[in-house]
Coordinates of C-alpha atoms and ligand atoms in Angstrom, one line a residue:
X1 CA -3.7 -17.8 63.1
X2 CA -3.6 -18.0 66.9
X3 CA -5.9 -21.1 67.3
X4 CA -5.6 -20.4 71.3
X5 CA -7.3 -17.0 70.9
X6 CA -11.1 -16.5 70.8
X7 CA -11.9 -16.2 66.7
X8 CA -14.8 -13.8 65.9
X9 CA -14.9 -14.1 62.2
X10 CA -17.0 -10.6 61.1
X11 CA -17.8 -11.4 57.5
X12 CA -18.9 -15.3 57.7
X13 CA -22.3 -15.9 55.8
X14 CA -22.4 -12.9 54.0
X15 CA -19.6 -14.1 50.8
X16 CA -18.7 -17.0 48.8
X17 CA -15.7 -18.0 51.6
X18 CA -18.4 -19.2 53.8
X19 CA -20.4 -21.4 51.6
X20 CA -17.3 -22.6 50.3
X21 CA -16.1 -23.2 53.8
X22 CA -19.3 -25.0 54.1
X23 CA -19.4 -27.3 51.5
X24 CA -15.7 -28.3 53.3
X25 CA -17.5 -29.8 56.0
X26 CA -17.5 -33.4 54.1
X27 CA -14.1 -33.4 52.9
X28 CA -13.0 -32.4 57.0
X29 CA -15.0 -35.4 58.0
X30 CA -13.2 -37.6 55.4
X31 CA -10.4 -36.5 56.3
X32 CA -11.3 -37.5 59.9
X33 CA -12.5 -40.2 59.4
X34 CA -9.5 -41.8 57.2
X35 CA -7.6 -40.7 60.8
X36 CA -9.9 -42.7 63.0
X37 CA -9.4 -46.2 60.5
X38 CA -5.7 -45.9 60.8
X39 CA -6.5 -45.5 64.6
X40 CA -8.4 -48.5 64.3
X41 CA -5.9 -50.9 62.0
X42 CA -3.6 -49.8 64.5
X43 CA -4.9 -50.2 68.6
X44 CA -7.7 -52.8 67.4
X45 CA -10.0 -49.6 69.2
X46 CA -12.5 -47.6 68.1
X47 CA -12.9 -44.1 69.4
X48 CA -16.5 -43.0 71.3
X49 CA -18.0 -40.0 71.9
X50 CA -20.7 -39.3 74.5
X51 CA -23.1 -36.6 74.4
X52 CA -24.4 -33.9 77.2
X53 CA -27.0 -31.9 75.9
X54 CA -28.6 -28.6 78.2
X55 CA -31.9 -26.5 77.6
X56 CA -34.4 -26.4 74.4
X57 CA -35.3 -28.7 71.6
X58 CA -33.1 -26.3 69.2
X59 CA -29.7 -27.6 71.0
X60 CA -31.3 -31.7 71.4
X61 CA -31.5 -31.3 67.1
X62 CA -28.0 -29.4 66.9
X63 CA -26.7 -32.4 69.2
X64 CA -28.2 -34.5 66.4
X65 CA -26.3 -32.8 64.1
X66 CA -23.3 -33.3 66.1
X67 CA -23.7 -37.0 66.7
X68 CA -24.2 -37.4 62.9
X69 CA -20.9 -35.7 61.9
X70 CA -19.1 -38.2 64.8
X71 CA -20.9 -41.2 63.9
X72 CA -20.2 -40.4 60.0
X73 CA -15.9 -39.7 61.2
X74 CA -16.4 -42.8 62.5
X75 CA -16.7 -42.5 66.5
X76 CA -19.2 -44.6 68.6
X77 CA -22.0 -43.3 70.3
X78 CA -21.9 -44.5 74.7
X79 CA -24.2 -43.5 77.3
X80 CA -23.6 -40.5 79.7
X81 CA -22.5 -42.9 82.2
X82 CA -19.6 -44.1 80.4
X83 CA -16.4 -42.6 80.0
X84 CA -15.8 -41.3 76.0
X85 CA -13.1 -40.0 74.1
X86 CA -14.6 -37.1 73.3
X87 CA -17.2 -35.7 75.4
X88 CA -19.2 -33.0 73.5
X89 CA -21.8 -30.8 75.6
X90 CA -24.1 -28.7 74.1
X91 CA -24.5 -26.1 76.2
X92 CA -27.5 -23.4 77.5
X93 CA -27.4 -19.6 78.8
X94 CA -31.1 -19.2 78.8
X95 CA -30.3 -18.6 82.7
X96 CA -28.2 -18.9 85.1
X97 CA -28.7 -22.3 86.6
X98 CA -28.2 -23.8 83.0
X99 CA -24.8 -22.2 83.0
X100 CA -23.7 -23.5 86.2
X101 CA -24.8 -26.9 85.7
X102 CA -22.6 -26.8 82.8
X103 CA -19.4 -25.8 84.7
X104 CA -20.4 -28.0 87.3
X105 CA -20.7 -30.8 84.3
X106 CA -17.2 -30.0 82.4
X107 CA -15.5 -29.3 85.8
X108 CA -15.7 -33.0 87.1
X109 CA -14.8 -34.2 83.7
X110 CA -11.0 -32.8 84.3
X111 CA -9.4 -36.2 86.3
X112 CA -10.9 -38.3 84.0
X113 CA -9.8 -36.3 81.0
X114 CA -6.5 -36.3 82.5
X115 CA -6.3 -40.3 83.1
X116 CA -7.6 -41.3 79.7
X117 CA -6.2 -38.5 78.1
X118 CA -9.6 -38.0 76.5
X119 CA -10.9 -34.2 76.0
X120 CA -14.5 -32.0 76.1
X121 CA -15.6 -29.9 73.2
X122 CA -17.6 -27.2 74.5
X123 CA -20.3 -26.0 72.0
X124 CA -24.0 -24.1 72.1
X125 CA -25.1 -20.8 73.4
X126 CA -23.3 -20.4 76.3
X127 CA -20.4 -20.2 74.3
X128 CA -21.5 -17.2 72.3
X129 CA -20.9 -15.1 75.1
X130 CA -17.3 -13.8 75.0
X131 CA -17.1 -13.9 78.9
X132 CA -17.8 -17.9 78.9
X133 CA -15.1 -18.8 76.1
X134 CA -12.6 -16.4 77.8
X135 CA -13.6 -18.3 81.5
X136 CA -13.7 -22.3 79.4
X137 CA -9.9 -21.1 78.0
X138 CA -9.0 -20.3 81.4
X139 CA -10.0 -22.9 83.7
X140 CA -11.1 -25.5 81.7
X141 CA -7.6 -27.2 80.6
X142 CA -9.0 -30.1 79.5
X143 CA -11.7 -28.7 77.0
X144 CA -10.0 -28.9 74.1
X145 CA -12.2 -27.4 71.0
X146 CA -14.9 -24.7 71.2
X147 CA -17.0 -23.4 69.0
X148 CA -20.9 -21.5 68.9
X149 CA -24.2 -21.9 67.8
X150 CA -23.1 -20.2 64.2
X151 CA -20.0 -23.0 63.2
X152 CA -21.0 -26.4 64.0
X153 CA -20.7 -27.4 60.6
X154 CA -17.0 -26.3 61.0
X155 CA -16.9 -28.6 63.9
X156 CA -15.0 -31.4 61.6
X157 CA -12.1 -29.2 60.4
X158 CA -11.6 -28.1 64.4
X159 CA -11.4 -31.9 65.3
X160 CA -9.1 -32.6 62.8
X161 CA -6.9 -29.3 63.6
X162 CA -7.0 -30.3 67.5
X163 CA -6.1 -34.4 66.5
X164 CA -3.3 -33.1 64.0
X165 CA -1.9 -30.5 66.3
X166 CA -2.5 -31.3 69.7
X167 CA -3.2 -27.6 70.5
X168 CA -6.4 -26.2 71.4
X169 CA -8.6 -24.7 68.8
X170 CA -11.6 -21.8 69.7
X171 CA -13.6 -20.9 67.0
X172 CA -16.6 -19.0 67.6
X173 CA -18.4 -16.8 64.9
X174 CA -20.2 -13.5 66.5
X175 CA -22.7 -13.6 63.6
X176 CA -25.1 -15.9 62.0
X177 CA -24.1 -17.7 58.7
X178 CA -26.6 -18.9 56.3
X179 CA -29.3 -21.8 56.8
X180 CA -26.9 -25.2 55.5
X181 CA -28.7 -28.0 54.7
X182 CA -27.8 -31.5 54.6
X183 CA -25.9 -31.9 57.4
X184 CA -25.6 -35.5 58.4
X185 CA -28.1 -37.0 61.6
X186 CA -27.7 -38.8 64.2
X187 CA -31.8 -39.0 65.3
X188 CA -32.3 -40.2 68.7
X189 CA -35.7 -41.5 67.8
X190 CA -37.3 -43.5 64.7
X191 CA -40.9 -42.1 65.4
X192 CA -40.7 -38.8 66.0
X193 CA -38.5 -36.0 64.7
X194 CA -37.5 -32.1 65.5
X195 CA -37.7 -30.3 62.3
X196 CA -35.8 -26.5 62.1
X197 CA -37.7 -24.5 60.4
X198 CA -36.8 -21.1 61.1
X199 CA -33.0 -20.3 63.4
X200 CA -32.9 -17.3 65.1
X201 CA -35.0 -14.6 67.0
X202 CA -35.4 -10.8 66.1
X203 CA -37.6 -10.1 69.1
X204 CA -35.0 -9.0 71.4
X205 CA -37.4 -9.5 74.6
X206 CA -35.8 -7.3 77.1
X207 CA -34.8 -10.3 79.7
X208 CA -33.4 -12.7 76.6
X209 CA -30.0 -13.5 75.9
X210 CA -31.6 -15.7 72.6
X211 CA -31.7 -13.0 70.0
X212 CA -27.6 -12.1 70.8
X213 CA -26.7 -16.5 70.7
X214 CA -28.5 -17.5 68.0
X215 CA -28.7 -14.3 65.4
X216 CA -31.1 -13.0 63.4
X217 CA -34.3 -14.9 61.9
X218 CA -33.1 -17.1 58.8
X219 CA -35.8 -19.3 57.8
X220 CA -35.6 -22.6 55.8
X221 CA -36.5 -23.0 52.1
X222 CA -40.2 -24.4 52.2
X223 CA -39.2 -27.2 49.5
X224 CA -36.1 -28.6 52.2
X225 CA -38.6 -28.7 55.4
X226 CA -41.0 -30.7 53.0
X227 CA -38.2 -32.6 51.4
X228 CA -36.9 -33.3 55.5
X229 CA -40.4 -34.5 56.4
X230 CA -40.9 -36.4 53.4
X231 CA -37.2 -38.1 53.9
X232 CA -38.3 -38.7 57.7
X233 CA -41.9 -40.4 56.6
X234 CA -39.8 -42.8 54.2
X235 CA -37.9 -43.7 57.2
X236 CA -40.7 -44.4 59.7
X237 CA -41.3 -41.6 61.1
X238 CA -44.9 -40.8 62.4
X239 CA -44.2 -37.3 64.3
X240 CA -42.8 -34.2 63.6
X241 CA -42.5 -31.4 65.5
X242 CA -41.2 -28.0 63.8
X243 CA -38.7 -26.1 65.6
X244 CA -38.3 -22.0 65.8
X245 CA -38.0 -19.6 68.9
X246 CA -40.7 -17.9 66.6
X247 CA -42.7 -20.5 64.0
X248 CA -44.9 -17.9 63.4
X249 CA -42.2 -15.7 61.3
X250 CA -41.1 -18.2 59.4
X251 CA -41.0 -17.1 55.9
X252 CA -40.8 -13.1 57.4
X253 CA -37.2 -13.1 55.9
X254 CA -37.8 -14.1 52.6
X255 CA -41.1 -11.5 52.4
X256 CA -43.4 -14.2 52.4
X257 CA -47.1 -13.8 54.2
X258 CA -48.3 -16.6 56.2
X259 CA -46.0 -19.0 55.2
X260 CA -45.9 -20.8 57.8
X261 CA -49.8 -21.6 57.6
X262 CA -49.0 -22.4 54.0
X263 CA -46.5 -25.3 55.3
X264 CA -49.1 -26.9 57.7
X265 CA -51.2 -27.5 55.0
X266 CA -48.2 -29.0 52.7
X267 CA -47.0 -31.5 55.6
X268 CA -50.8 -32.8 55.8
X269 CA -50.5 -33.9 52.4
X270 CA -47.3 -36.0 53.5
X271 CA -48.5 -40.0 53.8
X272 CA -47.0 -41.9 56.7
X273 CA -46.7 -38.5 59.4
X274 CA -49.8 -38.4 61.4
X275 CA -49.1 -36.1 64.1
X276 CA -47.8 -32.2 63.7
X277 CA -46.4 -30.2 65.9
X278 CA -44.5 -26.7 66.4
X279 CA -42.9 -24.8 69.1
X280 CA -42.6 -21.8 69.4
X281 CA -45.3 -19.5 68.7
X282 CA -45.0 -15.8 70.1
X283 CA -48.5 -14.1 70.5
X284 CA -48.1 -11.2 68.7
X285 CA -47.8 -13.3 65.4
X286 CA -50.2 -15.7 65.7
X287 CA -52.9 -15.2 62.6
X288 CA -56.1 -16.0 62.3
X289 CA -54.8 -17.8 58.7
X290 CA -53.1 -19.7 61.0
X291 CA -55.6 -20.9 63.6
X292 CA -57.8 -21.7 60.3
X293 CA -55.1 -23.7 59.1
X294 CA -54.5 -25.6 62.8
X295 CA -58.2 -26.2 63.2
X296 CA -58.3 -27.5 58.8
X297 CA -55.2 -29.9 59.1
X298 CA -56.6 -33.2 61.2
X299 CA -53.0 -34.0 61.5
X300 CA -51.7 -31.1 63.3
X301 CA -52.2 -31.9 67.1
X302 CA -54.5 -30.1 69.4
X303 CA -51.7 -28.9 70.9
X304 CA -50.7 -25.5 71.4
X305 CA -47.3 -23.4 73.3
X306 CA -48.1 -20.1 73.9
X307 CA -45.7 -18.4 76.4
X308 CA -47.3 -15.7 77.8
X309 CA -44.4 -14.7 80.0
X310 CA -46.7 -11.8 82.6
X311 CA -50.2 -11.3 83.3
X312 CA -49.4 -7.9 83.4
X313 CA -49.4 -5.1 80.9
X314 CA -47.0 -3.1 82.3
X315 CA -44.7 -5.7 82.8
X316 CA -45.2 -6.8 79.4
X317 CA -44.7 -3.5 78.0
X318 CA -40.8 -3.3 79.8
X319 CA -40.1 -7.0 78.4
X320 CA -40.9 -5.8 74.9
X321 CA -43.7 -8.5 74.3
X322 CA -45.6 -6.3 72.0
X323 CA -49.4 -7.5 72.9
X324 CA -51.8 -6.6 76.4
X325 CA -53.2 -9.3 78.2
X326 CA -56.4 -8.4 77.0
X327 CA -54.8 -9.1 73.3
X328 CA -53.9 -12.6 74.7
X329 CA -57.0 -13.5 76.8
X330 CA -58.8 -13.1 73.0
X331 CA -56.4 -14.7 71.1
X332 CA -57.0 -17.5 73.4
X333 CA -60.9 -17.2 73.1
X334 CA -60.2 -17.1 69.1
X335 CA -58.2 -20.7 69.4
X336 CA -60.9 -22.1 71.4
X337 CA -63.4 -21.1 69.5
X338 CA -61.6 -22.6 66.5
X339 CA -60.2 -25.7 67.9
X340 CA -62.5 -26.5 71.6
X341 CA -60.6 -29.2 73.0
X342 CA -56.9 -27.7 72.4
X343 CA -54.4 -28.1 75.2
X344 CA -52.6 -24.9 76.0
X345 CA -49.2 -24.6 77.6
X346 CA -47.2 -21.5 78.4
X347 CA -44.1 -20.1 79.7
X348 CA -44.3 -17.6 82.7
X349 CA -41.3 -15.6 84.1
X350 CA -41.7 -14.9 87.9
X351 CA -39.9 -11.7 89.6
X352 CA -38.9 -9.8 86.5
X353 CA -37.4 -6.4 87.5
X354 CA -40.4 -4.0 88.8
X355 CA -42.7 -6.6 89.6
X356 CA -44.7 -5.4 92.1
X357 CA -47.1 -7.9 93.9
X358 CA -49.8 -6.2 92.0
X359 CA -48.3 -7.1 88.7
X360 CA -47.8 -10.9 90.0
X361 CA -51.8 -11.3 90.9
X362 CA -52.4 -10.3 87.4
X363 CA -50.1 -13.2 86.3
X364 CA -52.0 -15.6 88.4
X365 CA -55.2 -14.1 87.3
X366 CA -54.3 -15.0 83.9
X367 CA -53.3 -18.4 84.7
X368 CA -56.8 -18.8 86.4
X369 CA -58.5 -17.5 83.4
X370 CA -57.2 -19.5 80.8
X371 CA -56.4 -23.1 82.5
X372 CA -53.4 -23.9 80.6
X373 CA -52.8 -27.7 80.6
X374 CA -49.3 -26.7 81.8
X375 CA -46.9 -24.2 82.5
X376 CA -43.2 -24.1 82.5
X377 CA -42.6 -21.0 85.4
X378 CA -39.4 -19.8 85.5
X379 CA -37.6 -17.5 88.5
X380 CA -36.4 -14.7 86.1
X381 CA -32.3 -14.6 85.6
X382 CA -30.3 -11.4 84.7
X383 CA -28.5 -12.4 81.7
X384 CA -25.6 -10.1 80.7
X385 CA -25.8 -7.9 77.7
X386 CA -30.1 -8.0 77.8
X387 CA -31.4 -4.7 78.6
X388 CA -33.4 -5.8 81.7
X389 CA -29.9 -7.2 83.3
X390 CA -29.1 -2.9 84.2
X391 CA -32.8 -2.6 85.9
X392 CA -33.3 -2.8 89.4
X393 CA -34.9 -5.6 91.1
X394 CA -36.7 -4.1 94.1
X395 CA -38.1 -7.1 95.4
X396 CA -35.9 -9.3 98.1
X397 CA -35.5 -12.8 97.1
X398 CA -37.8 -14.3 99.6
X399 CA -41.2 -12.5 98.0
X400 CA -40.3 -13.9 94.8
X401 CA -39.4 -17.3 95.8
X402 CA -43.0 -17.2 97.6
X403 CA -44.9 -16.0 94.6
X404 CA -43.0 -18.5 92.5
X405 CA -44.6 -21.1 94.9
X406 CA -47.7 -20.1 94.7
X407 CA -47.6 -19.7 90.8
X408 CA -46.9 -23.4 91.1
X409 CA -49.5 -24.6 93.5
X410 CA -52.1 -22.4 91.6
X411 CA -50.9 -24.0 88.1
X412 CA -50.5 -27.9 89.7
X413 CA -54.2 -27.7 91.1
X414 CA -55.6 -26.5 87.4
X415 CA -53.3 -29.0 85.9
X416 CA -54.8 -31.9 88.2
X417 CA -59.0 -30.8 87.8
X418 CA -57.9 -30.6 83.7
X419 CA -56.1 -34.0 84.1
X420 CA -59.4 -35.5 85.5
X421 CA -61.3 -35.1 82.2
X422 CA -59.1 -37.7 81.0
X423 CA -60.8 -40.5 83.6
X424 CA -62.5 -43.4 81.4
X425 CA -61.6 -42.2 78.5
X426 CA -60.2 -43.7 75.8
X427 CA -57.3 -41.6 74.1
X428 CA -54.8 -42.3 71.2
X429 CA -51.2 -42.7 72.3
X430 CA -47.9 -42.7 69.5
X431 CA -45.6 -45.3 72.4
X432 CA -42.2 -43.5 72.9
X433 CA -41.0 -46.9 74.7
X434 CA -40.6 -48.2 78.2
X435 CA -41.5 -45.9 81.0
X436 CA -37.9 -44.5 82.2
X437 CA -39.5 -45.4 86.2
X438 CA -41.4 -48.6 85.1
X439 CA -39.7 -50.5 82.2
X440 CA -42.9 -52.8 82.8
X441 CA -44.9 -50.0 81.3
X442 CA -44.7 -48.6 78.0
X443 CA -45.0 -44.6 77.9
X444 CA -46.3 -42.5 75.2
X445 CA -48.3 -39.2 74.4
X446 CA -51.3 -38.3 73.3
X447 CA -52.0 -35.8 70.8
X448 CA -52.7 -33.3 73.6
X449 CA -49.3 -33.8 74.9
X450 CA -50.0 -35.3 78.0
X451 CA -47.8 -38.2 79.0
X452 CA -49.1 -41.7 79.5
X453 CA -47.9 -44.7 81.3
X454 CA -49.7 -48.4 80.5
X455 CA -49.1 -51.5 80.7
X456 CA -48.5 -53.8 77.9
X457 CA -46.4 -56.9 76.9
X458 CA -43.2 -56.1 74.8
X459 CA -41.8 -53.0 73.5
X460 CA -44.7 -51.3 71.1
X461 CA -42.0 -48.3 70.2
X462 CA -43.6 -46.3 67.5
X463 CA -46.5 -47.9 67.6
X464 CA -50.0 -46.1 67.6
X465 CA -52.3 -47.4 70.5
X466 CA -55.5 -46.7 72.2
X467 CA -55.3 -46.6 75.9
X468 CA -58.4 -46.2 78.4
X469 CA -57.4 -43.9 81.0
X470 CA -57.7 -45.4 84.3
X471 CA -55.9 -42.3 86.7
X472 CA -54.6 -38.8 86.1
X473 CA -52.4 -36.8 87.8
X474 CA -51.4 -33.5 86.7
X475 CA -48.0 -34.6 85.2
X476 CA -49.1 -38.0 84.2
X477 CA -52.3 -40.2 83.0
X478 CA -52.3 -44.0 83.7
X479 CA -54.4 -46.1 81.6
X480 CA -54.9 -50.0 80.8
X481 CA -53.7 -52.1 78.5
X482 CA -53.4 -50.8 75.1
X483 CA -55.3 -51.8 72.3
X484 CA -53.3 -51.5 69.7
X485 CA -54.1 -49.5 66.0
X486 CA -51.0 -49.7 63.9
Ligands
5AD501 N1 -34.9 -15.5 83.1 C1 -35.9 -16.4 83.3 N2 -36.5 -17.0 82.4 C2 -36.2 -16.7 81.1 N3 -36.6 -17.2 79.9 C3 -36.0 -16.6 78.9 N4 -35.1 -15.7 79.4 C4 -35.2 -15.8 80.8 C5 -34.5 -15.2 81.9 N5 -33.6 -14.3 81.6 C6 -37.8 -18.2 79.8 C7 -38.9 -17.6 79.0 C8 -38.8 -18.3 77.7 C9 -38.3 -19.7 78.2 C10 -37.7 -20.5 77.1 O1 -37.3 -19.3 79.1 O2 -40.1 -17.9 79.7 O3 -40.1 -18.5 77.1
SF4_502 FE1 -36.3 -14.9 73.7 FE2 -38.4 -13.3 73.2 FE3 -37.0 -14.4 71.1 FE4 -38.5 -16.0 72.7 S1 -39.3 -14.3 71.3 S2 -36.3 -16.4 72.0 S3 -38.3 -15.0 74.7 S4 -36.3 -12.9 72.6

């Protein structure tokens, strides 16, 4: 086998080869590790690894996964800043910008690779894409292993084949493999934990590269998520929050009805977690079972992500969203009615290919209508292989860069009057540590989501406190000292 080439491997996950090959994974990292100790007897030196991770919460738990399987082959864990090893990114195609902040990233790794003789492995979504591995192979020298979003349980036997051979070894699968469990962890918090409970996306939203990187839906064995959380709780853990580009399929693939309304009410039963929460949920398949069970179980937050993408229903037709606005404006109604003081956040693509100004107003109308807490807005990015990337954008740059501003002012100003509610009251914070910008503050969030800076003496990580709000912004509440509840 020509480890040099770009591997598609057309039968993994469907035959007893892969979960054999899976089950591998622990001998590899043995095997690894027993390389690393002789390493170690020998230089006095132990080898570190340093971690760059792009886009969603998906690729922050596979780097988790990643820094588990180093940390178990026996490699130590430095900060970005410091030079590693080996120096893993986990990468993002979602659009463009992601992608060239990645080349940027691995491109002024190549002197220092060269000095220490240290190498990158190149992982993620971006590497999916044919077209990126063939570019990484090319003009990349230094990045020494690649592999996708479908193999990173092979990443072990790839290490050892690089550190055994010295050569270069690309391995990416072009289709999904089955869910495999147990992987070892690396969790970058204590308190609060991502959860996978579904992989995959079968939506195939016209603009999305998602559905092509990360396969078809494969959802997670009920008893394993609860097992995971109940794991997590014995540890100290307090949060979770349930990971799936679509949470509200999970269970689809095994035939199962409102599963996922089903779990919700499982996890609730769990002692120790106290907050629940899930991203993402796609419109068209949020049930009413499932609002019930949001609005029954006090532990899931009031909390909800619900992208709505366009305001207009034309627009959402040619993305393939599969609901009207008017289906959304009274799903909305329907949460609110359920659940009064829920936050609501969204995603919102600006610019997408036929978008004419008329279409944008209805996005902002929308936006106006609802009062979403916050909004991630996003210029929209032709991403190759999606049908939309073949459409014609008719609009010149400047009108969408201007609507995008406005989208933004519009959204700040509604984030800022929702923000003032929070004035003089007194809110329940789970502390995520010092504030990055004020280590004299400790910063936290509320069950709403909204981040909080306060002042308090020593580090109350983890901790659950109540914090009188004394200002809000629309990105940030400030409150006074905490009082503090367990
Ligand atoms: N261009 C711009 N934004 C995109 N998103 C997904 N694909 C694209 C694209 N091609 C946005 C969507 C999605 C979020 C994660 O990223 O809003 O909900
Ligand atoms: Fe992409 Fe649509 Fe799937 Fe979300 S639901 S990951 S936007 S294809």
């Amino acid at each position: 086998m020509d480890n040099n080439r770009v591997r598609a491997n057309e039968s993994c996950g469907q035959d007893e080869d892969f979960l054999a090959r899976s089950m591998e994974s622990a001998d590899w990292m043995e095997q690894v590790r027993n390389l690393n100790t002789e390493y170690a007897l020998r230089t006095g030196k132990v080898r570190t690894y340093r971690l760059d991770v792009f886009g969603c919460q998906m690729n922050e738990r596979d780097a988790e996964t990643i820094a588990g399987m180093l940390t178990n082959m026996g490699y130590e864990q430095v900060p970005e800043d410091q030079p590693a090893d080996i120096n893993v990114f986990v990468t993002c195609c979602v659009r463009e910008n992601a992608e060239e902040k990645v080349y940027g990233h691995i491109g002024a790794l190549s002197r220092e690779c060269e000095k220490r003789g240290s190498i990158v492995v190149a992982s993620g979504c971006m590497m999916q894409q044919p077209h990126v591995a063939e570019r990484i192979k090319n003009t990349f020298r230094h990045v020494k292993i690649v592999f996708g979003t479908h193999n990173i349980h092979e990443f072990p036997r790839l290490l050892h084949q690089h550190l055994t051979s010295g050569k270069r070894v690309f391995e990416i699968w072009d289709k999904e493999g089955r869910v495999i469990e147990d992987m070892p962890i690396k969790r970058s918090q204590r308190h609060k934990a991502w959860v996978n409970i579904v992989f995959g996306c079968n939506n195939f939203c016209t603009y999305c590269i998602v559905p092509y990187v990360r396969g078809r839906e494969r959802s997670r064995r009920k008893e394993d998520v609860l097992a995971e959380i109940r794991a997590l709780a014995a540890d100290g853990c307090r949060e979770v929050t349930l990971l799936g580009q679509n949470v509200n399929s999970y269970g689809n693939d095994f035939g199962e009805k409102d599963l996922f309304a089903r779990l919700l009410y499982d996890i609730e039963e769990i002692d120790g977690i106290d907050r629940v929460r899930f991203t993402t949920s796609h419109p068209k398949d949020l049930s009413d079972s499932l609002i019930r069970a949001m609005k029954e179980c006090g532990k899931v937050c009031e909390h909800l992500h619900l992208p709505f993408q366009a305001g207009s229903n034309r627009i959402l037709e040619r993305m393939n969203r599969k609901y009207t606005r008017e289906h959304y404006l009274d799903l909305v109604d329907r949460i609110r009615d359920a659940i009064p003081d829920i936050a609501l956040s969204t995603d919102i693509i600006v610019g997408f290919p036929g978008e004419t100004g008329e279409d944008f107003e209805d996005t902002l109308d929308l936006v106006r209508r609802v009062r979403f807490d916050s909004a991630y807005t996003f210029i929209y990015s032709p991403r190759r292989g999606t049908p939309a990337e073949k459409w014609e954008q008719t609009e010149p740059h400047e009108v969408i860069s201007e609507r995008f501003k406005r989208l933004v002012e519009v959204q700040t100003e509604i984030a800022t009057q929702l923000a003032k509610k929070y004035e003089g009251k007194t809110v329940e914070v789970l502390v995520d540590g010092p504030s990055k910008t004020n280590p004299e503050m400790q910063s936290g969030r509320t069950r709403t989501g909204r981040l909080v800076n306060f002042r308090a003496e020593g580090d109350l990580t983890g901790r659950m406190v109540d914090v009188e709000i004394i200002r809000a912004g629309a990105f940030w509440l400030e409150g006074k000292e905490g009082v503090h509840r367990g």
